PDB file of C-alpha atoms in Angstrom:
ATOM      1  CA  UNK A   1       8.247 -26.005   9.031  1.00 55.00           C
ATOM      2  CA  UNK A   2      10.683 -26.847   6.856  1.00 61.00           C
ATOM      3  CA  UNK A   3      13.246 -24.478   6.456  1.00 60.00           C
ATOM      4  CA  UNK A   4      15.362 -25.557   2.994  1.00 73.00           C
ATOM      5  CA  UNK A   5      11.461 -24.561   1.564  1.00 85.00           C
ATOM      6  CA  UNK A   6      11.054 -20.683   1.710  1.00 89.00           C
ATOM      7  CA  UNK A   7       7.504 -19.486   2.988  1.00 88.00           C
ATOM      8  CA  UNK A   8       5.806 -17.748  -0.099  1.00 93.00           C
ATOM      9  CA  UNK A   9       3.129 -15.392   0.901  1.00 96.00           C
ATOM     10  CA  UNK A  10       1.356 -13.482  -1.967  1.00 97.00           C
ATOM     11  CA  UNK A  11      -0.403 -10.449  -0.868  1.00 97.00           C
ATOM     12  CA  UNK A  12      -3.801  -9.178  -2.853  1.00 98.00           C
ATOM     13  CA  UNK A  13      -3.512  -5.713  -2.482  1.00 97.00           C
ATOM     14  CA  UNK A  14      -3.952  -2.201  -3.952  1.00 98.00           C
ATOM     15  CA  UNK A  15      -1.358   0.957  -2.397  1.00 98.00           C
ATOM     16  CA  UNK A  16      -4.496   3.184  -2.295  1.00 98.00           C
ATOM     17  CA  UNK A  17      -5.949   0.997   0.423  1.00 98.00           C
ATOM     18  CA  UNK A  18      -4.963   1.922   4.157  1.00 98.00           C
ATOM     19  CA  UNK A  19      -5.899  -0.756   5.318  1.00 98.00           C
ATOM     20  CA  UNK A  20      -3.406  -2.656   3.126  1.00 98.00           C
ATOM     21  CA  UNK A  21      -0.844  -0.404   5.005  1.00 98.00           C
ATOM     22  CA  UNK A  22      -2.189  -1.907   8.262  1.00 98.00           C
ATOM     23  CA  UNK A  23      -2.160  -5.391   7.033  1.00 98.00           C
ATOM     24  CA  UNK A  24       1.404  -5.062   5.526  1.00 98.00           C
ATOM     25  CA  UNK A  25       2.497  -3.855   8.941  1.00 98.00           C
ATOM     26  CA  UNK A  26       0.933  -6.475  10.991  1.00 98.00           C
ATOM     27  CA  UNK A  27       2.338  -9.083   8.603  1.00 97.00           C
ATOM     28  CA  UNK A  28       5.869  -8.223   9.382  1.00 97.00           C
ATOM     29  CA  UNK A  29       5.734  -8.228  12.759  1.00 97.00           C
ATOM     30  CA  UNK A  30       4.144 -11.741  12.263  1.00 96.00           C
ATOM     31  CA  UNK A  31       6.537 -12.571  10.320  1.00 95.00           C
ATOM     32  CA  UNK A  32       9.375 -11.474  12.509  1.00 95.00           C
ATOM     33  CA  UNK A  33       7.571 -13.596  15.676  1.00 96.00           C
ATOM     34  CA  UNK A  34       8.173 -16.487  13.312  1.00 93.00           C
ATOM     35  CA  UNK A  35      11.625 -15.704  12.629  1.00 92.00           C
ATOM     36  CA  UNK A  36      12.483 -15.427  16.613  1.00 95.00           C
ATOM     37  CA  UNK A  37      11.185 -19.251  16.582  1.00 94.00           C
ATOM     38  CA  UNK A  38      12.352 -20.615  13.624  1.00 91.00           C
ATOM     39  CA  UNK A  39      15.531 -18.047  12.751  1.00 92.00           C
ATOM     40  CA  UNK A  40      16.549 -20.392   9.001  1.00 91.00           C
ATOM     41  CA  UNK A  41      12.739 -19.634   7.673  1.00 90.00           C
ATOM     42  CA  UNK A  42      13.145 -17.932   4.519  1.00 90.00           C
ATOM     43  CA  UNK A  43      10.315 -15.887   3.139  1.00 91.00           C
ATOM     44  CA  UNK A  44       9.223 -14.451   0.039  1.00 92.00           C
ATOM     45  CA  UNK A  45       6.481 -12.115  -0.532  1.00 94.00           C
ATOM     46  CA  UNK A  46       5.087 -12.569  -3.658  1.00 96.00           C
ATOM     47  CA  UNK A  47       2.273  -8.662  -4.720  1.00 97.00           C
ATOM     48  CA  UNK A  48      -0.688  -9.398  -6.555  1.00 97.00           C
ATOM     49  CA  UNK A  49      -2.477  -6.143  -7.632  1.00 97.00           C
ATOM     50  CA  UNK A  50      -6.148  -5.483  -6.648  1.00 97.00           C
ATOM     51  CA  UNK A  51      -7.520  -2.434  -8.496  1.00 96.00           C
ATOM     52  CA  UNK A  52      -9.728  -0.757  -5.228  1.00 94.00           C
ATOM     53  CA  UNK A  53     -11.178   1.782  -7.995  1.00 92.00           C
ATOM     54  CA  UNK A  54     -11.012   0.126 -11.119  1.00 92.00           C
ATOM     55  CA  UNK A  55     -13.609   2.403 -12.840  1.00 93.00           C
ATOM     56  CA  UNK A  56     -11.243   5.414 -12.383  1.00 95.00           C
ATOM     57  CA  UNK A  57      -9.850   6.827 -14.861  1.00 93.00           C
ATOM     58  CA  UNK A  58      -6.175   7.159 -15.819  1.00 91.00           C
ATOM     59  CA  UNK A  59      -6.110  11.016 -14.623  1.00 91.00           C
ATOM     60  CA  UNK A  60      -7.610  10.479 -11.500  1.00 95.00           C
ATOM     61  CA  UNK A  61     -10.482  12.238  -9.985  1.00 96.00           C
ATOM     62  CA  UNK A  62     -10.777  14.307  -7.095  1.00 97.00           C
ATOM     63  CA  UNK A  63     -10.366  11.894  -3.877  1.00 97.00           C
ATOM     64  CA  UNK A  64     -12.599  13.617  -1.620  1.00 97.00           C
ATOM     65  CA  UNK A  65     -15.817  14.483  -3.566  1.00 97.00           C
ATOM     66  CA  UNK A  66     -15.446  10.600  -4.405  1.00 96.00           C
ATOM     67  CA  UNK A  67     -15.442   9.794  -0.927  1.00 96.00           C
ATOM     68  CA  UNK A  68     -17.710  11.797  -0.087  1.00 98.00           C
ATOM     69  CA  UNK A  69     -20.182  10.014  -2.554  1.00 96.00           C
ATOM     70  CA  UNK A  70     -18.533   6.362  -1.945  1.00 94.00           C
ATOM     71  CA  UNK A  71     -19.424   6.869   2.033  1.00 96.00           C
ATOM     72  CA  UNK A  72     -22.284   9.036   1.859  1.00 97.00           C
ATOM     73  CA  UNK A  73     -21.249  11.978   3.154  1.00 98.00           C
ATOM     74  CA  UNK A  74     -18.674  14.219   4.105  1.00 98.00           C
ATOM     75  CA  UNK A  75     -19.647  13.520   8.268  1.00 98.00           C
ATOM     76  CA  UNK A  76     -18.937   9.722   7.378  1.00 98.00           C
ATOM     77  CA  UNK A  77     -15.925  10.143   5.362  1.00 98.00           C
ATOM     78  CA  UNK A  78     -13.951  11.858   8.228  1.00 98.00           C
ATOM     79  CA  UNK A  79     -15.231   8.700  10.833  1.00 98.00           C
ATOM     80  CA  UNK A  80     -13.947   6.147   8.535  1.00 98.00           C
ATOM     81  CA  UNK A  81     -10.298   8.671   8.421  1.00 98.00           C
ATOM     82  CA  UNK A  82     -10.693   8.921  12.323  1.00 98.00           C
ATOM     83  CA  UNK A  83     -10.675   4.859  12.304  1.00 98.00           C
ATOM     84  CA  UNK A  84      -8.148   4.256  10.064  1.00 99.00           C
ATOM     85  CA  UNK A  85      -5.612   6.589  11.911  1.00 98.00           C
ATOM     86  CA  UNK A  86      -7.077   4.834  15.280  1.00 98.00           C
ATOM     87  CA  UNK A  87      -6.046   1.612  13.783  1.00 98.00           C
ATOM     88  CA  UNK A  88      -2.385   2.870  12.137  1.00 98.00           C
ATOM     89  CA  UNK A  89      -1.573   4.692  15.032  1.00 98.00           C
ATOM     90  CA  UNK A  90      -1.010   1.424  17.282  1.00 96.00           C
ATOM     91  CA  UNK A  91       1.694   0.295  14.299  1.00 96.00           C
ATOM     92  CA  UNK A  92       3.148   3.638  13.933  1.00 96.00           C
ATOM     93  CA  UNK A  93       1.567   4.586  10.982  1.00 98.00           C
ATOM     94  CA  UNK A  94       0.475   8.716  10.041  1.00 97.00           C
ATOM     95  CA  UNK A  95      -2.514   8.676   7.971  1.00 98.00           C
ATOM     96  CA  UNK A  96      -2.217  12.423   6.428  1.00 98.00           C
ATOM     97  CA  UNK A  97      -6.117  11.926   4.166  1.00 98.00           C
ATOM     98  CA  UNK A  98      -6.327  16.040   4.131  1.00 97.00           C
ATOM     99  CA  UNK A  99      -2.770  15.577   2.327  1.00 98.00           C
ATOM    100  CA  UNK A 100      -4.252  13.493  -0.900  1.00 98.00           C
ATOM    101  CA  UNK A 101      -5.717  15.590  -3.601  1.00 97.00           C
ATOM    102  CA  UNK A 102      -6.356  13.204  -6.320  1.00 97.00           C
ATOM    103  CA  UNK A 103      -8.438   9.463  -6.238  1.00 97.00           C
ATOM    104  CA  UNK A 104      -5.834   7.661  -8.622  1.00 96.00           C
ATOM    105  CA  UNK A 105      -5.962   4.776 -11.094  1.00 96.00           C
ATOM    106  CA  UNK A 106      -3.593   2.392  -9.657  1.00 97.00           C
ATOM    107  CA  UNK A 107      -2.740   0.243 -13.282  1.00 97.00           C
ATOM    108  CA  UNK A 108       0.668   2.094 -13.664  1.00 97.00           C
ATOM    109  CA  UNK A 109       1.649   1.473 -10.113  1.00 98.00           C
ATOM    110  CA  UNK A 110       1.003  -2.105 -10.029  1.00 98.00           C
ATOM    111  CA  UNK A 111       3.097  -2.646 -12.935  1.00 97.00           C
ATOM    112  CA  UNK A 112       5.969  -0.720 -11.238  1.00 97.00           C
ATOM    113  CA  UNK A 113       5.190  -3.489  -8.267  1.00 98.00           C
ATOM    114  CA  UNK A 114       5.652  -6.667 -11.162  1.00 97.00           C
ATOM    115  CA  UNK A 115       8.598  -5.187 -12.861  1.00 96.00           C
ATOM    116  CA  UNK A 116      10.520  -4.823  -9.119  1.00 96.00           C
ATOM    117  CA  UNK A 117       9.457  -8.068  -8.418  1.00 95.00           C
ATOM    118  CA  UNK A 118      11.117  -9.556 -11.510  1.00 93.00           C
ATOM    119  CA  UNK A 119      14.063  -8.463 -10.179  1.00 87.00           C
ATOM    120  CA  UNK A 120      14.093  -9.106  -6.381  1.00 84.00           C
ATOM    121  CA  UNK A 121      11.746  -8.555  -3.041  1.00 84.00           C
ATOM    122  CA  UNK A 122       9.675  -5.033  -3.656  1.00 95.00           C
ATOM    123  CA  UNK A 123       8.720  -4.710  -0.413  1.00 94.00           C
ATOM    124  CA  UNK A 124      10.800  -1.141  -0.189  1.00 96.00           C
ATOM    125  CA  UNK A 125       8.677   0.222  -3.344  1.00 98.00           C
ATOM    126  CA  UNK A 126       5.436  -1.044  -1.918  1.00 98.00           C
ATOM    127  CA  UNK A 127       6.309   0.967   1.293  1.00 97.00           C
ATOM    128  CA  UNK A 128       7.588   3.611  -0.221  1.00 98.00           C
ATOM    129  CA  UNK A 129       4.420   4.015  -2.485  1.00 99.00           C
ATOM    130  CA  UNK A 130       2.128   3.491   0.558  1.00 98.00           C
ATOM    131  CA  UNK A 131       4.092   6.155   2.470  1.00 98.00           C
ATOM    132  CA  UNK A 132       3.747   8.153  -0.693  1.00 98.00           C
ATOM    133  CA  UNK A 133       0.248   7.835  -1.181  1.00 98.00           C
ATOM    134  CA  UNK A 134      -0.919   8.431   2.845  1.00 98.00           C
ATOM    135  CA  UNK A 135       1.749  10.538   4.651  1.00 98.00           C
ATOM    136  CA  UNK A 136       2.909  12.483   1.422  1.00 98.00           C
ATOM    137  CA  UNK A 137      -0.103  12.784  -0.653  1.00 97.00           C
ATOM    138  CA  UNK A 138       1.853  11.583  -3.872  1.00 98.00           C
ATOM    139  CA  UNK A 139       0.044  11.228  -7.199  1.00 97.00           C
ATOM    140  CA  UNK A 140       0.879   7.568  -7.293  1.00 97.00           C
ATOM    141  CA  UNK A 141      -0.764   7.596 -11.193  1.00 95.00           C
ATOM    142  CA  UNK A 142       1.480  10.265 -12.484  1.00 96.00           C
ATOM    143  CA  UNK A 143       4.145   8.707 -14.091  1.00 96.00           C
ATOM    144  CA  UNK A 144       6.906  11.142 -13.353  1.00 97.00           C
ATOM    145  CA  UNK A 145       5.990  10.591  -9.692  1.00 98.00           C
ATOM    146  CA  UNK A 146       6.564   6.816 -10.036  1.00 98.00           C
ATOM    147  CA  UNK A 147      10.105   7.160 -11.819  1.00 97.00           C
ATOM    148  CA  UNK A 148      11.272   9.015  -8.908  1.00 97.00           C
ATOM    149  CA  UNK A 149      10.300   6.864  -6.422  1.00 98.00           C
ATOM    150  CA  UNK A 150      11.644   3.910  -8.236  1.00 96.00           C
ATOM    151  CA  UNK A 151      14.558   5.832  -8.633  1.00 96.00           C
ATOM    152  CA  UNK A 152      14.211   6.512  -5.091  1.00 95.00           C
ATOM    153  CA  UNK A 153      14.271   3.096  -4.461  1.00 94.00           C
ATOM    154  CA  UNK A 154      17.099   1.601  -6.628  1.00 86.00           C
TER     155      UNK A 154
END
């Protein structure tokens, strides 16, 4: 590795995935395995929006009636919770599903992600919007909601 060049990652990925939370997770503590070895590696994380429900509309829809027809059932929607919290648990992670009201459209929060970017690493939004979104139950496509938490996040 050469350490004068930083390591750009980009990362595909939508905040109303859990598993993105997962991935995001296991990629820093890759990434900070790397940095024991080689301590002058730079890295830059470069957020690429995927839309997971890019049919939904810009109010939302009710997240667990969708589920419910997305899985095909209500028995099989709380299995794939139960293995998602399985999974998050061994990184720390809360998954609070019961908590999330409304399936959102995720346009508005991806372009919070690109205008953070423009100025500097968003990692801190994009964790702050996943924490939002699973262990608050935030309406990340209300706009007020957003504000805040870029407010919240300088």
């Amino acid at each position: 590795m050469n350490p004068s060049q930083p390591l750009t990652i980009e990362i595909v990925s939508d905040v109303v995935c859990p598993w993105c939370f997962i991935g995001l997770r296991r990629l820093d503590l890759a990434l900070e395995a790397v940095r024991r070895r080689h301590p002058d590696i730079r890295c830059i994380k470069r957020w690429r929006p995927f839309f997971l429900n890019p049919s939904v509309s810009p109010e939302g829809e009710p997240y667990l009636p969708h589920l419910v027809k997305k899985f095909g059932g209500p028995e099989r929607v709380q299995a794939a919770f139960q293995h998602v919290r399985d999974a998050g648990a061994a990184y720390g992670l809360d998954y609070r599903f019961e908590d999330i009201k409304v399936l959102v459209n995720t346009f508005q929060a991806h372009r919070l992600i690109h205008w953070a970017q423009q100025s500097g690493d968003a990692q801190i939004l994009v964790e702050r919007l996943l924490i939002g979104q699973f262990q608050r139950g935030e309406n990340l496509g209300d706009k007020a909601v957003l504000a805040n938490i870029a407010v919240e996040c300088g």
